[in-house]
PDB file of C-alpha atoms in Angstrom:
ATOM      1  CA  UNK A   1     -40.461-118.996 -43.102  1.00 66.00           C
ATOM      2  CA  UNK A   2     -39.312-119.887 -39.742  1.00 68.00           C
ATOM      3  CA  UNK A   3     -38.528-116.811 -36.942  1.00 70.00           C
ATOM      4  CA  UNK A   4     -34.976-116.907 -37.448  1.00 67.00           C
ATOM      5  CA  UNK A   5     -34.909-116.803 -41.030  1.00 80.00           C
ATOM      6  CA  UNK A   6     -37.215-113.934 -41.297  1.00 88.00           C
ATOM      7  CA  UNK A   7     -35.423-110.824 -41.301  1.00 90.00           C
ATOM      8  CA  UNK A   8     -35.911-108.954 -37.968  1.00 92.00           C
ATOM      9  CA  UNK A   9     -36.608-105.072 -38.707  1.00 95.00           C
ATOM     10  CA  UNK A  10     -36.914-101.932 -36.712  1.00 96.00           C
ATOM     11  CA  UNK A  11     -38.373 -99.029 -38.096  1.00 98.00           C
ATOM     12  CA  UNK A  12     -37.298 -95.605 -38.118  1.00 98.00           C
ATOM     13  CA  UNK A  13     -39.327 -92.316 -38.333  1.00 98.00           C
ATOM     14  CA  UNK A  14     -37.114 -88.901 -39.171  1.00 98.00           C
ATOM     15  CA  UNK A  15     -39.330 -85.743 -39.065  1.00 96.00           C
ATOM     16  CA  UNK A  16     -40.192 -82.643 -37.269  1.00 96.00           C
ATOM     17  CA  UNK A  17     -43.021 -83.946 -35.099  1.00 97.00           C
ATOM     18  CA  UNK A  18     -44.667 -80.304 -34.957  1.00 96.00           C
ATOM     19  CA  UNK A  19     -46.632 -81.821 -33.063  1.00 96.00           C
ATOM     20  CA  UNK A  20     -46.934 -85.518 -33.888  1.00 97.00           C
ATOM     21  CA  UNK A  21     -50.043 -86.662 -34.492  1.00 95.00           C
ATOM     22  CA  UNK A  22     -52.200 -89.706 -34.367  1.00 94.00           C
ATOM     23  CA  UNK A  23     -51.771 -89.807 -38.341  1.00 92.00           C
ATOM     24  CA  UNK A  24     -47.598 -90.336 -37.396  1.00 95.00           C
ATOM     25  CA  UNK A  25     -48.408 -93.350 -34.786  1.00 96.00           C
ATOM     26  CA  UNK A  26     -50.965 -94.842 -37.330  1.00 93.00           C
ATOM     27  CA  UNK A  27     -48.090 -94.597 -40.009  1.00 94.00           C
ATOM     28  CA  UNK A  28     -46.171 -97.166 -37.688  1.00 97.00           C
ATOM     29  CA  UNK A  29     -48.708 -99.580 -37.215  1.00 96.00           C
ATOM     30  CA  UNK A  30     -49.796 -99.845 -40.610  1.00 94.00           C
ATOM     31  CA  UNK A  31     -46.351-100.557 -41.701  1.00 96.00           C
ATOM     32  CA  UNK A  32     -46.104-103.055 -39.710  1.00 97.00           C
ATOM     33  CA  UNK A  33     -48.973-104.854 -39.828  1.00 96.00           C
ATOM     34  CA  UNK A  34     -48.171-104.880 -43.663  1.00 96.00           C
ATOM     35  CA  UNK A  35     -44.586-106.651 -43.089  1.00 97.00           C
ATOM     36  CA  UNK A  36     -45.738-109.018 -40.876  1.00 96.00           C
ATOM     37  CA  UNK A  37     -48.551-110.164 -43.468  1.00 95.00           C
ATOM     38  CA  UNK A  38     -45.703-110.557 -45.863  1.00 94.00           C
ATOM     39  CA  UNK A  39     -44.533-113.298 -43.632  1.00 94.00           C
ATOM     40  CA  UNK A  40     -41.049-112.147 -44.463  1.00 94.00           C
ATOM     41  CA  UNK A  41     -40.385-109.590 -41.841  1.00 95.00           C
ATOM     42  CA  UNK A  42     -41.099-109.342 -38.131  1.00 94.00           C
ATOM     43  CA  UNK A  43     -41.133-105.419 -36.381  1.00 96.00           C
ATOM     44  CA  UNK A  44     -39.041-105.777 -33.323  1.00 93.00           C
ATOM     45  CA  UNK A  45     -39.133-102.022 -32.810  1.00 95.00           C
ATOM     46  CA  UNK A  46     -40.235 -98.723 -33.506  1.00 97.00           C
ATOM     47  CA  UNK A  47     -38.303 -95.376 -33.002  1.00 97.00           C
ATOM     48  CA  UNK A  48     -39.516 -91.565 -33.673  1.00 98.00           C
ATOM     49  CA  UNK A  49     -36.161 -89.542 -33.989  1.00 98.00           C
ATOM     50  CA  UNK A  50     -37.500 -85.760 -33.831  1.00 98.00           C
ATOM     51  CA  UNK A  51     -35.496 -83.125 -36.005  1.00 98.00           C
ATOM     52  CA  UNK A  52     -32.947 -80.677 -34.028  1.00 98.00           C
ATOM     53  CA  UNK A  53     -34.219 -77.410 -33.556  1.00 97.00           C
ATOM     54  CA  UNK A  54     -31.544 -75.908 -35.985  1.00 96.00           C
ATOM     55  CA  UNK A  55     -33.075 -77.914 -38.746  1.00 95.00           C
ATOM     56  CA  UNK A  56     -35.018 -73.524 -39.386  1.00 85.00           C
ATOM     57  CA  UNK A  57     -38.582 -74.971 -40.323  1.00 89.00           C
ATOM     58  CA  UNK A  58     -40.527 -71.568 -39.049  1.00 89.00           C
ATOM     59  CA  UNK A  59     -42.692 -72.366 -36.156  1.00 91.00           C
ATOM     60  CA  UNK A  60     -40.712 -75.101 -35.316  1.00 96.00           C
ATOM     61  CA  UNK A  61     -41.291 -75.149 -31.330  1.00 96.00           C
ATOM     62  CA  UNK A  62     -38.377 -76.188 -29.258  1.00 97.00           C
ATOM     63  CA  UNK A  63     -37.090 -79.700 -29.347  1.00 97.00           C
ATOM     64  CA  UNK A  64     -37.774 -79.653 -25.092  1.00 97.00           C
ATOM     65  CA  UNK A  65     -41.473 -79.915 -26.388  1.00 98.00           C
ATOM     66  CA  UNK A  66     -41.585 -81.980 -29.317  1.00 98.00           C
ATOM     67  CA  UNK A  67     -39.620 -85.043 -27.168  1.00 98.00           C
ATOM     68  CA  UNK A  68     -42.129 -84.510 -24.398  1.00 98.00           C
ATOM     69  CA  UNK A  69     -45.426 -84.548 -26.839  1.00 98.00           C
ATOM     70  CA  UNK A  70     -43.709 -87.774 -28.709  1.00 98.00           C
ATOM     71  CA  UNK A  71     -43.526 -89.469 -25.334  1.00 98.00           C
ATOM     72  CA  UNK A  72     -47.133 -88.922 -24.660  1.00 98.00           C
ATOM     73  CA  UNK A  73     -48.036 -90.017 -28.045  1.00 97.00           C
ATOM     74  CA  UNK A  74     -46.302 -93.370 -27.574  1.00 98.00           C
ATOM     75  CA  UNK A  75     -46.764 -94.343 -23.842  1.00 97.00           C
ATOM     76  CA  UNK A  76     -48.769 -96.570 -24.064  1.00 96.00           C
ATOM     77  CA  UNK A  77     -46.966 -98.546 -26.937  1.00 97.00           C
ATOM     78  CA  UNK A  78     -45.414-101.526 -26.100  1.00 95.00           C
ATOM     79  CA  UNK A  79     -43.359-101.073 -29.342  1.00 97.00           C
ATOM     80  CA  UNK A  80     -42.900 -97.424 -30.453  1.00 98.00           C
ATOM     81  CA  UNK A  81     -40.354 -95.685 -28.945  1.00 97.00           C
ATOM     82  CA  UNK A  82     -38.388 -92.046 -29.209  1.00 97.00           C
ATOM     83  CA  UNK A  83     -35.272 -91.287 -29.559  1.00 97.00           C
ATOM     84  CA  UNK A  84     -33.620 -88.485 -28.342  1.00 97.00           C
ATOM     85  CA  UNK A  85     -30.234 -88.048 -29.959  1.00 97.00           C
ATOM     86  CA  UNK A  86     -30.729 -86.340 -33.023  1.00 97.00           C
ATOM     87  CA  UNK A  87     -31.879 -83.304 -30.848  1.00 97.00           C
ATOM     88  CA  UNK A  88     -29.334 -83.621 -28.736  1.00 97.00           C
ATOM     89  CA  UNK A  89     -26.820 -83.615 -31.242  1.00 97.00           C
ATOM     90  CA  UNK A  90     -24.575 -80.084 -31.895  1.00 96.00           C
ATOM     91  CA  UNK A  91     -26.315 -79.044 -34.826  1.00 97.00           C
ATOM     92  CA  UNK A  92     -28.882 -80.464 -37.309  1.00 97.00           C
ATOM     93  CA  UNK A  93     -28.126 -84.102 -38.422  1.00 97.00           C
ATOM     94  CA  UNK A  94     -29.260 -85.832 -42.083  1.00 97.00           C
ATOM     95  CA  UNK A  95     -31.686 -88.281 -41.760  1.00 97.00           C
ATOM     96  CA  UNK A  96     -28.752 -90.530 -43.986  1.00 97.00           C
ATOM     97  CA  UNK A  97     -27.022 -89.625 -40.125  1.00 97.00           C
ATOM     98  CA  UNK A  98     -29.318 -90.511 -38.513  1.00 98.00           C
ATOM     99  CA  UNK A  99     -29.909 -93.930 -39.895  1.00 97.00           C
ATOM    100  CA  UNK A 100     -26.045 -94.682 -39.997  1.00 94.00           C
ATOM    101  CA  UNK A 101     -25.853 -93.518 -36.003  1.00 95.00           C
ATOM    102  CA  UNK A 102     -29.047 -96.013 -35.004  1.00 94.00           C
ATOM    103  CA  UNK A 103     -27.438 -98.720 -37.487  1.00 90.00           C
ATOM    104  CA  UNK A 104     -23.970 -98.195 -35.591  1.00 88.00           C
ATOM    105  CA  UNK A 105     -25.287 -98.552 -32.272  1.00 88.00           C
ATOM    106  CA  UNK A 106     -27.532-101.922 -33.299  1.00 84.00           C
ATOM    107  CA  UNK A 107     -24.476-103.427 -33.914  1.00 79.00           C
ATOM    108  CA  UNK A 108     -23.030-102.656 -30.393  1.00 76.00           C
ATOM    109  CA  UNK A 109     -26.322-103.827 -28.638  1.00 71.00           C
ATOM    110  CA  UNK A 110     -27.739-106.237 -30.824  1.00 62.00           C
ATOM    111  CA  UNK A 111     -27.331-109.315 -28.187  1.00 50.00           C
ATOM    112  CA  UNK A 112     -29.236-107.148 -25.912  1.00 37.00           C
ATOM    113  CA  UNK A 113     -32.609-106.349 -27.975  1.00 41.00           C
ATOM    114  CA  UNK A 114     -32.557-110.178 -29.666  1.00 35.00           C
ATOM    115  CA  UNK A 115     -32.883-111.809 -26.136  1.00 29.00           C
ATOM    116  CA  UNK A 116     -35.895-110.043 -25.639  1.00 30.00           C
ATOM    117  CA  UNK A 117     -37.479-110.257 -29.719  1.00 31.00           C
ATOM    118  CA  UNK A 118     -40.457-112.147 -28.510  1.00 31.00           C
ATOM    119  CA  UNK A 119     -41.425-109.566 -26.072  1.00 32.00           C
ATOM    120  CA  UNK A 120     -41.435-106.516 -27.677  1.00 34.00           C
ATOM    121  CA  UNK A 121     -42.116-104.127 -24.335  1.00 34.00           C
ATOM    122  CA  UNK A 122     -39.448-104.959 -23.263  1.00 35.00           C
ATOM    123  CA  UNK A 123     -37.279-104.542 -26.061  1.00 34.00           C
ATOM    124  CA  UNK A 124     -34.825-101.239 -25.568  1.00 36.00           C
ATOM    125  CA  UNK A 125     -34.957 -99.753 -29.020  1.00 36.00           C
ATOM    126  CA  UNK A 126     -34.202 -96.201 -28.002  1.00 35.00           C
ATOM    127  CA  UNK A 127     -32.919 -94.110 -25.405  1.00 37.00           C
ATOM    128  CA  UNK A 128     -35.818 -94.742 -22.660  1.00 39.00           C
ATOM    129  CA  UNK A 129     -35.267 -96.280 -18.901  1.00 36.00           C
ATOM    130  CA  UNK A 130     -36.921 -99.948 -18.587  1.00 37.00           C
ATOM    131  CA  UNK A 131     -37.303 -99.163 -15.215  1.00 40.00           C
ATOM    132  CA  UNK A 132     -36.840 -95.838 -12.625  1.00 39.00           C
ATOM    133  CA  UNK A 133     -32.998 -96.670 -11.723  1.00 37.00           C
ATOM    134  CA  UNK A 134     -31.738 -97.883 -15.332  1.00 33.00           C
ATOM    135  CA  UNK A 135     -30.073 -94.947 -17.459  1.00 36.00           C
ATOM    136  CA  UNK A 136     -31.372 -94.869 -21.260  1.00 38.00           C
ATOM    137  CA  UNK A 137     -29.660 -97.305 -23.118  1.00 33.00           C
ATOM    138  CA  UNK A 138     -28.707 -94.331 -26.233  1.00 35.00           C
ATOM    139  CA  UNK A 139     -27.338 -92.226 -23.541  1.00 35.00           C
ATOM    140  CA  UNK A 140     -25.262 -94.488 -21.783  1.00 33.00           C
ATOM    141  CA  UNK A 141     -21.700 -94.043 -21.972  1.00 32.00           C
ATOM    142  CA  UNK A 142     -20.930 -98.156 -21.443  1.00 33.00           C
ATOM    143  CA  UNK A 143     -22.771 -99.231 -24.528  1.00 32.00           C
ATOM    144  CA  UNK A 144     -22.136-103.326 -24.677  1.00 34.00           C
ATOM    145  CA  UNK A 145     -20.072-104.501 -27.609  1.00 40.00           C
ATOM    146  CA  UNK A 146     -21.162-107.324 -29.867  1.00 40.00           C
ATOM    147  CA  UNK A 147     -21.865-110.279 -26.967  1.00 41.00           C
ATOM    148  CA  UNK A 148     -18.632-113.158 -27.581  1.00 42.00           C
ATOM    149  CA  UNK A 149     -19.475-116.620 -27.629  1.00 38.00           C
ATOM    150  CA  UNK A 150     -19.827-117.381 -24.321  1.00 39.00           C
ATOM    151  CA  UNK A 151     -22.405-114.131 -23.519  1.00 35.00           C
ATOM    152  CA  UNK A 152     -24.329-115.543 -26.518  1.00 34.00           C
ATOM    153  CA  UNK A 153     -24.982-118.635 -24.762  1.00 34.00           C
ATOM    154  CA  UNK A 154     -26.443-116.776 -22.186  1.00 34.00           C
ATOM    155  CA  UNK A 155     -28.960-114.767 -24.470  1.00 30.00           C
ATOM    156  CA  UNK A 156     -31.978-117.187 -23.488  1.00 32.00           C
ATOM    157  CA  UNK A 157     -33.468-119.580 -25.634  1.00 31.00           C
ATOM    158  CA  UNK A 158     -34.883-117.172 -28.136  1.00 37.00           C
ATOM    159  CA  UNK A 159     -31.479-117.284 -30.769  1.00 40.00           C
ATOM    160  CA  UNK A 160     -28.296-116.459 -31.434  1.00 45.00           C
ATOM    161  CA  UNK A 161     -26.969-113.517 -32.047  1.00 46.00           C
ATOM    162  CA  UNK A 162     -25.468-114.367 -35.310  1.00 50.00           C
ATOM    163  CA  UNK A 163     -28.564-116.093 -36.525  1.00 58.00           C
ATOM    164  CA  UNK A 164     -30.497-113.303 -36.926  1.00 71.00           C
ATOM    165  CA  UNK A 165     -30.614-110.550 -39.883  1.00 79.00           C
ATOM    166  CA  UNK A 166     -31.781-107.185 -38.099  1.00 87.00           C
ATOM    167  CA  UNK A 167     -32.386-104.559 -40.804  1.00 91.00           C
ATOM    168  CA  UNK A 168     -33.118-100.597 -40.063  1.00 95.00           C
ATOM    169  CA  UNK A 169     -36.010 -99.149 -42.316  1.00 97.00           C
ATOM    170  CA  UNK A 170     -36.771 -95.869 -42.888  1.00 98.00           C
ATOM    171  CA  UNK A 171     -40.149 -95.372 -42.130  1.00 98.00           C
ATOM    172  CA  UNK A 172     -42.099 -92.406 -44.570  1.00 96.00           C
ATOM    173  CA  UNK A 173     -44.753 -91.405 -46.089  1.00 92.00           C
ATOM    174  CA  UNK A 174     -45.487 -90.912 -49.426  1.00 91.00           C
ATOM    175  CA  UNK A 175     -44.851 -87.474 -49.233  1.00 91.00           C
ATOM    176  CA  UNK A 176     -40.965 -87.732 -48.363  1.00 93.00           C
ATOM    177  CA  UNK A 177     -40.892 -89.802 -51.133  1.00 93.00           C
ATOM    178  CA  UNK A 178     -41.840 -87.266 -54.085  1.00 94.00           C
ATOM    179  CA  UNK A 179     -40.041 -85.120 -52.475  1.00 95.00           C
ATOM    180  CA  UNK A 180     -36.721 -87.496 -53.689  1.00 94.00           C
ATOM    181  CA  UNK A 181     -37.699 -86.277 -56.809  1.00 94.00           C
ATOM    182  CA  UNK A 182     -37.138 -82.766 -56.702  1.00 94.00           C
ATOM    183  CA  UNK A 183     -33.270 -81.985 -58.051  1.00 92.00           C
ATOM    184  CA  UNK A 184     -31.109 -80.503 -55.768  1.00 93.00           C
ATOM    185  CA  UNK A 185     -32.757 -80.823 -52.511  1.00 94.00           C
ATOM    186  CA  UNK A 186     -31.115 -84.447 -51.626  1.00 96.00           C
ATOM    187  CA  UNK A 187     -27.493 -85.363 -51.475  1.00 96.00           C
ATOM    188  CA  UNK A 188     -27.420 -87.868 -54.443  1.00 95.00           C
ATOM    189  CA  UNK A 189     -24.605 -90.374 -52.085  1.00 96.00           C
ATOM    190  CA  UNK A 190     -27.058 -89.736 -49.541  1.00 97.00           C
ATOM    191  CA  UNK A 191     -30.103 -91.238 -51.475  1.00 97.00           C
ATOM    192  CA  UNK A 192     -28.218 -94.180 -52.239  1.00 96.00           C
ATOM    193  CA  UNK A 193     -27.325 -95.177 -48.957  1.00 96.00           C
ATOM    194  CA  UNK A 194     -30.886 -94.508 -47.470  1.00 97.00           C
ATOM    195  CA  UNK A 195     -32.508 -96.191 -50.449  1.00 97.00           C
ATOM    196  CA  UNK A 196     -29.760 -98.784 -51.395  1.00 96.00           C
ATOM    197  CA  UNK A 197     -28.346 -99.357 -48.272  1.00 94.00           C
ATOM    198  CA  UNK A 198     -31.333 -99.115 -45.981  1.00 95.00           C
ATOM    199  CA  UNK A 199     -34.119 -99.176 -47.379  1.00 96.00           C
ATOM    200  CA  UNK A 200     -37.731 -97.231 -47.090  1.00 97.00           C
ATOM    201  CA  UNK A 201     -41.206 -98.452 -45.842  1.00 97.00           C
ATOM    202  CA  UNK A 202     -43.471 -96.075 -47.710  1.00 96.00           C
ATOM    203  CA  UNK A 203     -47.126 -95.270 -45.983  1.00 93.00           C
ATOM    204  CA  UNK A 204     -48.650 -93.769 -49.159  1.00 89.00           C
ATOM    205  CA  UNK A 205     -51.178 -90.375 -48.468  1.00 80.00           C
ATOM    206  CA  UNK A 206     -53.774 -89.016 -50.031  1.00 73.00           C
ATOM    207  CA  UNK A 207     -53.738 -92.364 -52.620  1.00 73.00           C
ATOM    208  CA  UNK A 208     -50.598 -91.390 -54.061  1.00 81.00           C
ATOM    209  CA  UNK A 209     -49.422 -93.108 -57.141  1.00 89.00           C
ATOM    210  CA  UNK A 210     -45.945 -94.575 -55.522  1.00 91.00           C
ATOM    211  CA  UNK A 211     -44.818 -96.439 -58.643  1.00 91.00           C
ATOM    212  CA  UNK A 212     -45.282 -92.848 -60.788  1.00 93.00           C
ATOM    213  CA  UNK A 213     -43.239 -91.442 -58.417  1.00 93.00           C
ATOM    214  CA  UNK A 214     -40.573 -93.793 -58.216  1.00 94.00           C
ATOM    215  CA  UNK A 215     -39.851 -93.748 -61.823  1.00 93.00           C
ATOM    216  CA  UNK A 216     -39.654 -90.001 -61.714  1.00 93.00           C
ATOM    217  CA  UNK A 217     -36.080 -91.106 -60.183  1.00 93.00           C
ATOM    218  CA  UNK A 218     -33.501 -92.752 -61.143  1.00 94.00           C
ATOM    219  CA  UNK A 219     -31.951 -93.707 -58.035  1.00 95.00           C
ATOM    220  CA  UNK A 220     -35.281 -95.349 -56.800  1.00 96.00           C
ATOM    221  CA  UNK A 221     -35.731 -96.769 -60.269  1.00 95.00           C
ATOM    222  CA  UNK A 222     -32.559 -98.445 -59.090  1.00 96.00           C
ATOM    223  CA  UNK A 223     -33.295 -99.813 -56.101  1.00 96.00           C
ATOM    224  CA  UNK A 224     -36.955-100.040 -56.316  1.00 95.00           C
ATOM    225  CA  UNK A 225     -36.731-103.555 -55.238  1.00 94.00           C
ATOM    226  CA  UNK A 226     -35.686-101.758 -51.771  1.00 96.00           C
ATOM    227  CA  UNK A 227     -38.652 -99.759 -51.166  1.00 97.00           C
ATOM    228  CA  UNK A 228     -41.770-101.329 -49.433  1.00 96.00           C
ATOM    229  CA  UNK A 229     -45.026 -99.660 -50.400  1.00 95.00           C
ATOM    230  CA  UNK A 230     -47.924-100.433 -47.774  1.00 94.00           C
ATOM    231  CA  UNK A 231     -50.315-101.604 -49.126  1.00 87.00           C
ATOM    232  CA  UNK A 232     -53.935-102.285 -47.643  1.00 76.00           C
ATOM    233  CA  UNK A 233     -57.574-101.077 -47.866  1.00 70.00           C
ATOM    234  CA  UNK A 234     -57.130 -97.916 -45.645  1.00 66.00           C
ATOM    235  CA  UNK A 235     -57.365 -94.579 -47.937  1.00 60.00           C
ATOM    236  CA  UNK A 236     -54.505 -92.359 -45.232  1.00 58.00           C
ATOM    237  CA  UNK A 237     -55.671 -88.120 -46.098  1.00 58.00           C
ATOM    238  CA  UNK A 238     -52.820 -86.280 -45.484  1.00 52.00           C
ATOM    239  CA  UNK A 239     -55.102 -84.373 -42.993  1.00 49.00           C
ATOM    240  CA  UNK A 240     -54.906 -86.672 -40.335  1.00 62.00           C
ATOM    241  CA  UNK A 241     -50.813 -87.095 -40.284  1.00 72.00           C
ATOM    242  CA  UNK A 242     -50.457 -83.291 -41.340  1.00 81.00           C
ATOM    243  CA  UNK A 243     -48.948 -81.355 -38.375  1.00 88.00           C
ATOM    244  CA  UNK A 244     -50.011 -78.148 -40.012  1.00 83.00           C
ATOM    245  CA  UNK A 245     -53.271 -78.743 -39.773  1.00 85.00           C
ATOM    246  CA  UNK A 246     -53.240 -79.578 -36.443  1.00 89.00           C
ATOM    247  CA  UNK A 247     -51.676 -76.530 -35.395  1.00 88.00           C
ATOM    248  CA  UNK A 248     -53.877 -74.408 -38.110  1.00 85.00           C
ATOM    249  CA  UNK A 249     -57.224 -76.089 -35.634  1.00 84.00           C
ATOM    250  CA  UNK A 250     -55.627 -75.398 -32.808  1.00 86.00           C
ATOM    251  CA  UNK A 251     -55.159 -71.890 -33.975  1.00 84.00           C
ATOM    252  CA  UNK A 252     -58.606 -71.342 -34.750  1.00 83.00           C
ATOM    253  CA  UNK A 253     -59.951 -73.577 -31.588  1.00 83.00           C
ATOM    254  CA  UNK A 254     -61.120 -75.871 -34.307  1.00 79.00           C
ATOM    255  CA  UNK A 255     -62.755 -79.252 -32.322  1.00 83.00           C
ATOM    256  CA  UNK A 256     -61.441 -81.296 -35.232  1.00 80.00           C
ATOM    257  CA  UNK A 257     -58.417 -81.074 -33.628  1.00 89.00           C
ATOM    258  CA  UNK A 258     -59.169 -84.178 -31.292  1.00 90.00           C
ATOM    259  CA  UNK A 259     -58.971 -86.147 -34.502  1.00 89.00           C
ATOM    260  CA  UNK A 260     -55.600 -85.057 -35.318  1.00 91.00           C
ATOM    261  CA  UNK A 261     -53.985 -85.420 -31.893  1.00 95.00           C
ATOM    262  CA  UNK A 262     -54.119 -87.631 -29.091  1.00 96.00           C
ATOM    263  CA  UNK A 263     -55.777 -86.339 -26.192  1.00 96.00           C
ATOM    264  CA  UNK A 264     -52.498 -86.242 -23.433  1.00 97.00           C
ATOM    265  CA  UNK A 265     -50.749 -83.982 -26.417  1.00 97.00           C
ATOM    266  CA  UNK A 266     -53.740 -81.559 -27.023  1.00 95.00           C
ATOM    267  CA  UNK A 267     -53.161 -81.383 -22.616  1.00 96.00           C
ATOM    268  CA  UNK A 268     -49.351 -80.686 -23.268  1.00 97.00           C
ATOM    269  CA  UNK A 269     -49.888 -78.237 -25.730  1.00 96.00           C
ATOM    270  CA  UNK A 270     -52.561 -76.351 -23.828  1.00 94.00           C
ATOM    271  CA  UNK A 271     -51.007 -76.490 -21.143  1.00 96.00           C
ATOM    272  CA  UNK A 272     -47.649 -74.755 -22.746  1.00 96.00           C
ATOM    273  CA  UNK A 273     -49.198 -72.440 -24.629  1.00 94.00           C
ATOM    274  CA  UNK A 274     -47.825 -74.163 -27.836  1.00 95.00           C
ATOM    275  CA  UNK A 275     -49.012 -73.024 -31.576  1.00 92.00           C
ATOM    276  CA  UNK A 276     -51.334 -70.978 -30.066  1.00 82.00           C
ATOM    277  CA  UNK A 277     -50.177 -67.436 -31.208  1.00 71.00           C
ATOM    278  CA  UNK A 278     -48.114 -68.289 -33.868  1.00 56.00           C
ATOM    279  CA  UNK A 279     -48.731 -69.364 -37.476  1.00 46.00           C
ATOM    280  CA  UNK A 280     -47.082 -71.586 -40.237  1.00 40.00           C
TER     281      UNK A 280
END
């Protein structure tokens, strides 16, 4: 397949982030890796959309923090980006939301991220400055509409606008999806338009069995064709992307917890006097 008629995807992570942890950011990179060797699909972008504080998890520290420690995590990806809106919504926001709101605003500033799809630093997936002077492009009250004719001929030699196919993935391990499973706890019109609409790029944990769990449900029985199971030689333990156990070793001073979290958010947390004194 040729660049313009693979389909171009970003990928989107939903969670609490309690702190993220290097488990999260590897999540990312395996998934992508695995699209791009499917020579269907090329990652443009990759956004971390941390849960609003009212979302009640206990121990759930302030959203303040968990945007700052996801910065830190991701500064020095040229891809990986975080997004703030979901916290700064009103209230707590479904991840079905979520997706629709990042979906919503791709279509308003598409011509803006495909003139820069070869060059993925530079690419504004979510809400942070390019440069000191330049206001986030998710908070910016002027978002661009879909480019006309004319301001696609001036997109750069890369493509046009309408020739590409720009897909938003949910991005999950396979962890969220069991928990589809579970009656009651999903909105069943939600499912189908995270699953059937969207889609789902499924990092699996602990060797789950992905295909038992899928046919545990009939809406992902339905669109199973819609779900993307990673799939390499890397065995992922839960323990490295849990956030519970990194706050359980930071609890108990544990010196494993370097190989949970990346060394500038161990400094944040420290430093705030985060997870510390608390448990859950």
């Amino acid at each position: 397949m040729t660049e313009t008629t693979k389909t171009h995807v970003i990928l989107l992570a939903c969670g609490s982030f309690n702190p993220i942890t290097k488990g999260h950011i590897q999540m990312f990179e395996r998934a992508r890796d695995y699209l791009h060797k499917t020579g269907r699909f090329i990652v443009i972008g990759g956004i971390v959309s941390p849960v609003h504080d009212s979302y009640g998890k206990q121990g759930l520290v302030s959203s303040r923090h968990r945007l700052i420690m996801c910065q830190l995590a991701v500064q020095n990806s040229d891809w990986i980006r975080v997004d703030p809106w979901e916290c700064y919504q009103d209230t707590w926001q479904t991840t079905c939301s979520v997706l629709e709101h990042h979906r919503d605003l791709m279509k308003r500033v598409t011509g803006c991220i495909l003139s820069n799809v070869n060059t993925p630093s530079m690419t504004p997936v979510i809400g942070q400055p390019q440069n000191e002077t330049s206001q986030p492009i998710y908070q910016n009250s002027n978002v661009p509409t879909k480019p006309t004719a004319d301001e696609n001929a001036n997109l750069g030699t890369v493509m046009r606008y309408e020739e590409i196919e720009l897909r938003i993935l949910l991005l999950c391990g396979s962890d969220l999806l069991e928990s589809f499973c579970i009656p009651g706890l999903w909105n069943e019109a939600d499912m189908e338009v995270i699953v059937g609409d969207f889609g789902i790029v499924v990092v699996p944990r602990d060797a789950a069995d992905t295909d038992r769990i899928m046919n545990h449900s009939s809406i992902l029985r339905k669109y199973k064709n819609n779900i993307m199971v990673v799939k390499d030689d890397i065995n992922h333990p839960m323990s490295v992307v849990s956030s519970t156990k990194s706050r359980l070793a930071l609890q108990h001073g544990d010196g494993h917890v370097v190989d949970y979290l990346s060394q500038p958010v161990i400094d944040y947390i420290l430093k705030s006097q985060l997870y510390i004194n608390t448990s859950g």
